[in-house]
PDB file of C-alpha atoms in Angstrom:
ATOM      1  CA  ASN A   1      71.580  76.352 102.961  1.00  0.00           C
ATOM      2  CA  ALA A   2      72.850  79.512 101.706  1.00  0.00           C
ATOM      3  CA  GLY A   3      76.289  80.855 101.964  1.00  0.00           C
ATOM      4  CA  VAL A   4      77.692  83.784 103.819  1.00  0.00           C
ATOM      5  CA  MET A   5      76.319  86.523 101.465  1.00  0.00           C
ATOM      6  CA  GLN A   6      78.392  89.957 101.393  1.00  0.00           C
ATOM      7  CA  ASN A   7      77.155  93.094  99.292  1.00  0.00           C
ATOM      8  CA  PRO A   8      77.269  94.816  97.196  1.00  0.00           C
ATOM      9  CA  ARG A   9      80.022  92.890  95.373  1.00  0.00           C
ATOM     10  CA  HIS A  10      81.964  95.717  94.652  1.00  0.00           C
ATOM     11  CA  LEU A  11      81.191  99.246  95.523  1.00  0.00           C
ATOM     12  CA  VAL A  12      83.528 102.315  94.328  1.00  0.00           C
ATOM     13  CA  ARG A  13      84.132 105.257  96.304  1.00  0.00           C
ATOM     14  CA  ARG A  14      85.299 109.180  96.073  1.00  0.00           C
ATOM     15  CA  ARG A  15      87.638 110.133  98.591  1.00  0.00           C
ATOM     16  CA  GLY A  16      85.928 111.377 101.707  1.00  0.00           C
ATOM     17  CA  GLN A  17      82.424 109.358 101.776  1.00  0.00           C
ATOM     18  CA  GLU A  18      81.996 106.585 103.605  1.00  0.00           C
ATOM     19  CA  ALA A  19      81.443 102.861 102.181  1.00  0.00           C
ATOM     20  CA  ARG A  20      79.109 100.841 104.019  1.00  0.00           C
ATOM     21  CA  LEU A  21      79.431  96.953 103.928  1.00  0.00           C
ATOM     22  CA  ARG A  22      77.603  94.472 104.655  1.00  0.00           C
ATOM     23  CA  CYS A  23      77.773  90.488 104.899  1.00  0.00           C
ATOM     24  CA  SER A  24      75.447  88.710 106.219  1.00  0.00           C
ATOM     25  CA  PRO A  25      76.029  84.712 108.241  1.00  0.00           C
ATOM     26  CA  MET A  26      75.584  81.603 107.271  1.00  0.00           C
ATOM     27  CA  LYS A  27      72.037  80.498 108.755  1.00  0.00           C
ATOM     28  CA  GLY A  28      73.221  79.418 112.578  1.00  0.00           C
ATOM     29  CA  HIS A  29      75.941  81.039 112.393  1.00  0.00           C
ATOM     30  CA  SER A  30      75.747  83.682 114.924  1.00  0.00           C
ATOM     31  CA  HIS A  31      80.499  84.262 114.970  1.00  0.00           C
ATOM     32  CA  VAL A  32      81.633  87.202 112.488  1.00  0.00           C
ATOM     33  CA  TYR A  33      85.098  87.626 111.237  1.00  0.00           C
ATOM     34  CA  TRP A  34      85.893  91.096 108.353  1.00  0.00           C
ATOM     35  CA  TYR A  35      88.969  90.453 106.905  1.00  0.00           C
ATOM     36  CA  ARG A  36      91.141  92.760 104.166  1.00  0.00           C
ATOM     37  CA  GLN A  37      93.462  91.874 102.206  1.00  0.00           C
ATOM     38  CA  LEU A  38      95.069  94.339  99.955  1.00  0.00           C
ATOM     39  CA  PRO A  39      97.046  93.685  96.527  1.00  0.00           C
ATOM     40  CA  GLU A  40      99.236  91.624  96.644  1.00  0.00           C
ATOM     41  CA  GLU A  41      99.116  91.159 100.626  1.00  0.00           C
ATOM     42  CA  GLY A  42      97.678  88.444 102.278  1.00  0.00           C
ATOM     43  CA  LEU A  43      94.309  88.132 104.311  1.00  0.00           C
ATOM     44  CA  LYS A  44      94.518  90.098 107.497  1.00  0.00           C
ATOM     45  CA  PHE A  45      91.967  89.940 110.149  1.00  0.00           C
ATOM     46  CA  MET A  46      90.472  93.157 111.307  1.00  0.00           C
ATOM     47  CA  VAL A  47      87.273  92.635 113.911  1.00  0.00           C
ATOM     48  CA  TYR A  48      85.585  89.667 115.184  1.00  0.00           C
ATOM     49  CA  LEU A  49      82.016  90.051 116.351  1.00  0.00           C
ATOM     50  CA  GLN A  50      79.523  88.033 117.819  1.00  0.00           C
ATOM     51  CA  LYS A  51      75.559  89.313 117.964  1.00  0.00           C
ATOM     52  CA  GLU A  52      75.324  92.558 119.455  1.00  0.00           C
ATOM     53  CA  ASN A  53      79.247  92.789 120.723  1.00  0.00           C
ATOM     54  CA  ILE A  54      83.021  92.577 120.051  1.00  0.00           C
ATOM     55  CA  ILE A  55      84.826  90.634 120.657  1.00  0.00           C
ATOM     56  CA  ASP A  56      88.721  90.810 118.928  1.00  0.00           C
ATOM     57  CA  GLU A  57      88.996  94.827 117.065  1.00  0.00           C
ATOM     58  CA  SER A  58      92.917  94.034 117.767  1.00  0.00           C
ATOM     59  CA  GLY A  59      93.000  94.610 113.745  1.00  0.00           C
ATOM     60  CA  MET A  60      91.115  97.401 112.789  1.00  0.00           C
ATOM     61  CA  PRO A  61      93.028 100.908 111.885  1.00  0.00           C
ATOM     62  CA  LYS A  62      92.278 102.933 114.704  1.00  0.00           C
ATOM     63  CA  GLU A  63      90.103 105.793 113.084  1.00  0.00           C
ATOM     64  CA  ARG A  64      87.715 105.742 110.683  1.00  0.00           C
ATOM     65  CA  PHE A  65      87.103 101.940 110.879  1.00  0.00           C
ATOM     66  CA  SER A  66      84.231 100.757 112.646  1.00  0.00           C
ATOM     67  CA  ALA A  67      81.908  97.460 112.781  1.00  0.00           C
ATOM     68  CA  GLU A  68      78.583  95.766 114.247  1.00  0.00           C
ATOM     69  CA  PHE A  69      76.782  93.011 114.341  1.00  0.00           C
ATOM     70  CA  PRO A  70      72.942  93.290 115.587  1.00  0.00           C
ATOM     71  CA  LYS A  71      70.634  91.572 117.463  1.00  0.00           C
ATOM     72  CA  GLU A  72      68.776  91.836 113.965  1.00  0.00           C
ATOM     73  CA  GLY A  73      70.385  91.881 110.880  1.00  0.00           C
ATOM     74  CA  PRO A  74      73.393  92.162 109.023  1.00  0.00           C
ATOM     75  CA  SER A  75      76.438  92.675 110.318  1.00  0.00           C
ATOM     76  CA  ILE A  76      78.128  96.201 109.009  1.00  0.00           C
ATOM     77  CA  LEU A  77      81.548  97.190 108.543  1.00  0.00           C
ATOM     78  CA  ARG A  78      81.745 101.234 107.763  1.00  0.00           C
ATOM     79  CA  ILE A  79      84.835 102.619 107.031  1.00  0.00           C
ATOM     80  CA  GLN A  80      84.244 106.526 106.905  1.00  0.00           C
ATOM     81  CA  GLN A  81      85.906 109.404 104.784  1.00  0.00           C
ATOM     82  CA  VAL A  82      88.009 106.897 102.662  1.00  0.00           C
ATOM     83  CA  VAL A  83      91.120 107.062 101.421  1.00  0.00           C
ATOM     84  CA  ARG A  84      93.349 105.818  98.128  1.00  0.00           C
ATOM     85  CA  GLY A  85      94.560 103.106 100.481  1.00  0.00           C
ATOM     86  CA  ASP A  86      91.174 101.849 101.498  1.00  0.00           C
ATOM     87  CA  SER A  87      90.712 100.271  98.206  1.00  0.00           C
ATOM     88  CA  ALA A  88      91.129  96.544  99.191  1.00  0.00           C
ATOM     89  CA  ALA A  89      88.592  93.310  99.404  1.00  0.00           C
ATOM     90  CA  TYR A  90      86.678  92.976 102.086  1.00  0.00           C
ATOM     91  CA  PHE A  91      86.127  89.159 103.168  1.00  0.00           C
ATOM     92  CA  CYS A  92      83.472  88.411 105.654  1.00  0.00           C
ATOM     93  CA  ALA A  93      83.657  84.614 107.466  1.00  0.00           C
ATOM     94  CA  SER A  94      81.161  83.281 109.644  1.00  0.00           C
ATOM     95  CA  SER A  95      81.465  79.909 112.156  1.00  0.00           C
ATOM     96  CA  PRO A  96      78.616  78.154 114.175  1.00  0.00           C
ATOM     97  CA  TRP A  97      79.655  78.159 117.446  1.00  0.00           C
ATOM     98  CA  ARG A  98      83.058  79.159 119.012  1.00  0.00           C
ATOM     99  CA  GLY A  99      85.568  75.946 119.608  1.00  0.00           C
ATOM    100  CA  GLN A 100      88.216  74.467 118.516  1.00  0.00           C
ATOM    101  CA  GLY A 101      87.449  72.582 115.204  1.00  0.00           C
ATOM    102  CA  THR A 102      84.890  74.892 113.964  1.00  0.00           C
ATOM    103  CA  GLU A 103      86.487  76.181 110.359  1.00  0.00           C
ATOM    104  CA  ALA A 104      85.063  79.765 109.174  1.00  0.00           C
ATOM    105  CA  PHE A 105      83.817  80.267 105.839  1.00  0.00           C
ATOM    106  CA  PHE A 106      83.911  82.394 103.860  1.00  0.00           C
ATOM    107  CA  GLY A 107      81.827  84.689 102.078  1.00  0.00           C
ATOM    108  CA  GLN A 108      82.451  86.474  98.494  1.00  0.00           C
ATOM    109  CA  GLY A 109      83.803  89.587  99.280  1.00  0.00           C
ATOM    110  CA  THR A 110      83.406  93.366  98.580  1.00  0.00           C
ATOM    111  CA  ARG A 111      85.899  94.791  96.374  1.00  0.00           C
ATOM    112  CA  LEU A 112      86.014  98.555  97.418  1.00  0.00           C
ATOM    113  CA  THR A 113      87.854 100.674  94.864  1.00  0.00           C
ATOM    114  CA  VAL A 114      88.143 104.623  95.547  1.00  0.00           C
ATOM    115  CA  VAL A 115      88.585 106.857  93.104  1.00  0.00           C
TER     116      VAL A 115
ATOM    117  CA  GLU B   1     104.202  89.880 115.646  1.00  0.00           C
ATOM    118  CA  ASP B   2     102.329  86.364 114.809  1.00  0.00           C
ATOM    119  CA  LYS B   3     103.766  85.454 111.506  1.00  0.00           C
ATOM    120  CA  VAL B   4     102.960  82.466 108.473  1.00  0.00           C
ATOM    121  CA  VAL B   5     105.435  82.271 105.551  1.00  0.00           C
ATOM    122  CA  GLN B   6     103.981  79.987 102.777  1.00  0.00           C
ATOM    123  CA  SER B   7     106.480  78.892 100.201  1.00  0.00           C
ATOM    124  CA  PRO B   8     107.006  79.059  97.032  1.00  0.00           C
ATOM    125  CA  LEU B   9     105.132  82.094  96.134  1.00  0.00           C
ATOM    126  CA  SER B  10     104.418  80.737  92.910  1.00  0.00           C
ATOM    127  CA  LEU B  11     104.527  77.430  90.926  1.00  0.00           C
ATOM    128  CA  VAL B  12     103.715  76.006  87.543  1.00  0.00           C
ATOM    129  CA  VAL B  13     103.239  72.907  86.803  1.00  0.00           C
ATOM    130  CA  HIS B  14     101.810  70.610  83.894  1.00  0.00           C
ATOM    131  CA  GLU B  15      99.159  68.040  84.487  1.00  0.00           C
ATOM    132  CA  GLY B  16      99.540  64.720  86.544  1.00  0.00           C
ATOM    133  CA  ASP B  17     102.661  66.417  88.218  1.00  0.00           C
ATOM    134  CA  THR B  18     102.513  66.329  92.103  1.00  0.00           C
ATOM    135  CA  VAL B  19     102.932  69.280  93.752  1.00  0.00           C
ATOM    136  CA  THR B  20     104.238  70.414  97.849  1.00  0.00           C
ATOM    137  CA  LEU B  21     103.248  73.551  98.849  1.00  0.00           C
ATOM    138  CA  ASN B  22     104.850  74.413 102.361  1.00  0.00           C
ATOM    139  CA  CYS B  23     103.309  75.968 105.566  1.00  0.00           C
ATOM    140  CA  SER B  24     105.767  77.073 108.411  1.00  0.00           C
ATOM    141  CA  TYR B  25     104.584  79.734 111.221  1.00  0.00           C
ATOM    142  CA  GLU B  26     105.625  81.662 114.480  1.00  0.00           C
ATOM    143  CA  VAL B  27     103.202  82.142 116.549  1.00  0.00           C
ATOM    144  CA  THR B  28     101.842  83.421 120.299  1.00  0.00           C
ATOM    145  CA  ASN B  29      99.104  81.281 120.420  1.00  0.00           C
ATOM    146  CA  PHE B  30      98.277  78.087 118.109  1.00  0.00           C
ATOM    147  CA  ARG B  31      94.765  76.906 118.256  1.00  0.00           C
ATOM    148  CA  SER B  32      94.655  75.367 114.195  1.00  0.00           C
ATOM    149  CA  LEU B  33      95.829  75.698 111.189  1.00  0.00           C
ATOM    150  CA  LEU B  34      94.155  75.785 108.144  1.00  0.00           C
ATOM    151  CA  TRP B  35      94.417  75.525 104.398  1.00  0.00           C
ATOM    152  CA  TYR B  36      92.179  77.344 101.660  1.00  0.00           C
ATOM    153  CA  LYS B  37      91.996  77.406  98.028  1.00  0.00           C
ATOM    154  CA  GLN B  38      90.963  80.286  96.545  1.00  0.00           C
ATOM    155  CA  GLU B  39      89.921  81.151  92.448  1.00  0.00           C
ATOM    156  CA  LYS B  40      89.463  85.178  92.771  1.00  0.00           C
ATOM    157  CA  LYS B  41      86.279  84.608  94.545  1.00  0.00           C
ATOM    158  CA  ALA B  42      85.811  83.597  98.309  1.00  0.00           C
ATOM    159  CA  PRO B  43      88.389  81.203 100.063  1.00  0.00           C
ATOM    160  CA  THR B  44      87.142  77.679 100.235  1.00  0.00           C
ATOM    161  CA  PHE B  45      87.717  75.547 103.044  1.00  0.00           C
ATOM    162  CA  LEU B  46      90.355  72.894 101.877  1.00  0.00           C
ATOM    163  CA  PHE B  47      91.706  71.456 105.843  1.00  0.00           C
ATOM    164  CA  MET B  48      91.873  71.650 109.713  1.00  0.00           C
ATOM    165  CA  LEU B  49      94.948  70.421 111.376  1.00  0.00           C
ATOM    166  CA  THR B  50      94.541  70.515 115.212  1.00  0.00           C
ATOM    167  CA  SER B  51      97.251  67.221 116.276  1.00  0.00           C
ATOM    168  CA  SER B  52     101.070  66.688 115.134  1.00  0.00           C
ATOM    169  CA  GLY B  53     101.763  64.015 112.498  1.00  0.00           C
ATOM    170  CA  ILE B  54      98.801  62.748 111.652  1.00  0.00           C
ATOM    171  CA  GLU B  55      97.263  63.367 107.874  1.00  0.00           C
ATOM    172  CA  LYS B  56      94.019  64.435 106.613  1.00  0.00           C
ATOM    173  CA  LYS B  57      92.964  63.473 103.484  1.00  0.00           C
ATOM    174  CA  SER B  58      90.380  64.400 100.642  1.00  0.00           C
ATOM    175  CA  GLY B  59      90.651  62.972  97.118  1.00  0.00           C
ATOM    176  CA  ARG B  60      93.818  63.869  95.685  1.00  0.00           C
ATOM    177  CA  LEU B  61      94.720  66.326  98.218  1.00  0.00           C
ATOM    178  CA  SER B  62      96.714  65.751 101.708  1.00  0.00           C
ATOM    179  CA  SER B  63      98.377  67.295 104.414  1.00  0.00           C
ATOM    180  CA  ILE B  64     100.302  66.861 107.415  1.00  0.00           C
ATOM    181  CA  LEU B  65     101.376  69.001 110.319  1.00  0.00           C
ATOM    182  CA  ASP B  66     104.313  69.079 112.374  1.00  0.00           C
ATOM    183  CA  LYS B  67     103.981  70.690 115.647  1.00  0.00           C
ATOM    184  CA  LYS B  68     107.380  70.401 116.807  1.00  0.00           C
ATOM    185  CA  GLU B  69     109.212  72.161 113.943  1.00  0.00           C
ATOM    186  CA  LEU B  70     105.876  74.595 112.991  1.00  0.00           C
ATOM    187  CA  PHE B  71     105.260  74.004 109.473  1.00  0.00           C
ATOM    188  CA  SER B  72     102.362  72.610 107.759  1.00  0.00           C
ATOM    189  CA  ILE B  73     102.990  71.142 103.833  1.00  0.00           C
ATOM    190  CA  LEU B  74      99.699  70.611 101.433  1.00  0.00           C
ATOM    191  CA  ASN B  75     100.354  67.787  98.683  1.00  0.00           C
ATOM    192  CA  ILE B  76      98.478  67.835  95.521  1.00  0.00           C
ATOM    193  CA  THR B  77      98.700  64.286  93.789  1.00  0.00           C
ATOM    194  CA  ALA B  78      98.016  64.099  89.825  1.00  0.00           C
ATOM    195  CA  THR B  79      97.226  68.327  89.348  1.00  0.00           C
ATOM    196  CA  GLN B  80      94.621  69.144  87.086  1.00  0.00           C
ATOM    197  CA  THR B  81      94.274  72.755  85.561  1.00  0.00           C
ATOM    198  CA  GLY B  82      91.096  72.924  88.024  1.00  0.00           C
ATOM    199  CA  ASP B  83      93.931  72.691  90.503  1.00  0.00           C
ATOM    200  CA  SER B  84      95.393  75.726  89.240  1.00  0.00           C
ATOM    201  CA  ALA B  85      94.211  78.690  92.118  1.00  0.00           C
ATOM    202  CA  VAL B  86      95.790  80.134  95.488  1.00  0.00           C
ATOM    203  CA  TYR B  87      96.559  78.335  98.598  1.00  0.00           C
ATOM    204  CA  LEU B  88      96.248  79.412 101.388  1.00  0.00           C
ATOM    205  CA  CYS B  89      97.434  78.550 104.666  1.00  0.00           C
ATOM    206  CA  ALA B  90      96.152  80.574 108.049  1.00  0.00           C
ATOM    207  CA  VAL B  91      96.963  79.703 111.784  1.00  0.00           C
ATOM    208  CA  ASP B  92      93.814  80.105 114.254  1.00  0.00           C
ATOM    209  CA  THR B  93      95.495  82.569 116.297  1.00  0.00           C
ATOM    210  CA  ALA B  94      93.372  83.904 118.650  1.00  0.00           C
ATOM    211  CA  GLY B  95      93.972  83.879 122.379  1.00  0.00           C
ATOM    212  CA  GLY B  96      92.159  83.287 125.993  1.00  0.00           C
ATOM    213  CA  THR B  97      89.034  80.829 125.203  1.00  0.00           C
ATOM    214  CA  SER B  98      88.658  82.320 121.429  1.00  0.00           C
ATOM    215  CA  TYR B  99      89.052  80.710 117.817  1.00  0.00           C
ATOM    216  CA  GLY B 100      88.470  81.935 114.736  1.00  0.00           C
ATOM    217  CA  LYS B 101      91.241  84.904 114.524  1.00  0.00           C
ATOM    218  CA  LEU B 102      93.226  83.417 111.522  1.00  0.00           C
ATOM    219  CA  THR B 103      96.419  84.998 110.323  1.00  0.00           C
ATOM    220  CA  PHE B 104      97.208  84.295 106.685  1.00  0.00           C
ATOM    221  CA  GLY B 105     100.042  83.284 105.214  1.00  0.00           C
ATOM    222  CA  GLN B 106     100.999  85.493 101.153  1.00  0.00           C
ATOM    223  CA  GLY B 107      99.904  82.566  99.355  1.00  0.00           C
ATOM    224  CA  THR B 108     100.803  80.328  96.903  1.00  0.00           C
ATOM    225  CA  ILE B 109     100.133  80.703  93.163  1.00  0.00           C
ATOM    226  CA  LEU B 110      99.851  77.538  91.856  1.00  0.00           C
ATOM    227  CA  THR B 111      99.063  76.733  88.295  1.00  0.00           C
ATOM    228  CA  VAL B 112      98.169  73.872  86.434  1.00  0.00           C
ATOM    229  CA  HIS B 113      99.195  73.872  82.212  1.00  0.00           C
ATOM    230  CA  PRO B 114      97.172  71.507  80.030  1.00  0.00           C
TER     231      PRO B 114
END
């Protein structure tokens, strides 16, 4: 059973370009969470999705950021018109069901560098 | 605003030492407290704690939660160089009927010298 798969592992974008980060949850997991880790800071919650639904996006910046988890395929975190401050490690986590006692399993992360 | 604070921020010890990492929290909704180990890649799960006073153990690692005083500790006995990592404490602060929204502390960087 493969773990949470994120790609790409490293992504370099110029200011103003779009960044698309992909996350395939563990097999059987239908809950996906995205976190961002800025340099010298802890992990910060961004968004929680189930298949075709955004459950909680309270941590998402109001502009330029969006996330989806379609019925088929990976979850996508999209950042439009990237700026230097978007440079960070973006981690995805998945869990099998929504209930107490279920830990989230993390992917290896995508390190985004905006130049 | 929900807050999770870890201490110390960094710790340097020698192999064989015992270390205690601290995590205090102040959150609106508490579902559970989790400890992760991060070694330059994916955080790997260590423990999930939901009840006060019940110690969880895995080999040389153990952890306990105090919901009255709002803190948890992670103990590592007989440390090894392979224990060198960032240890993350997180609280599941999801509201309503949701779970899995984690608020993380800033982490404790543990360095174990041979």
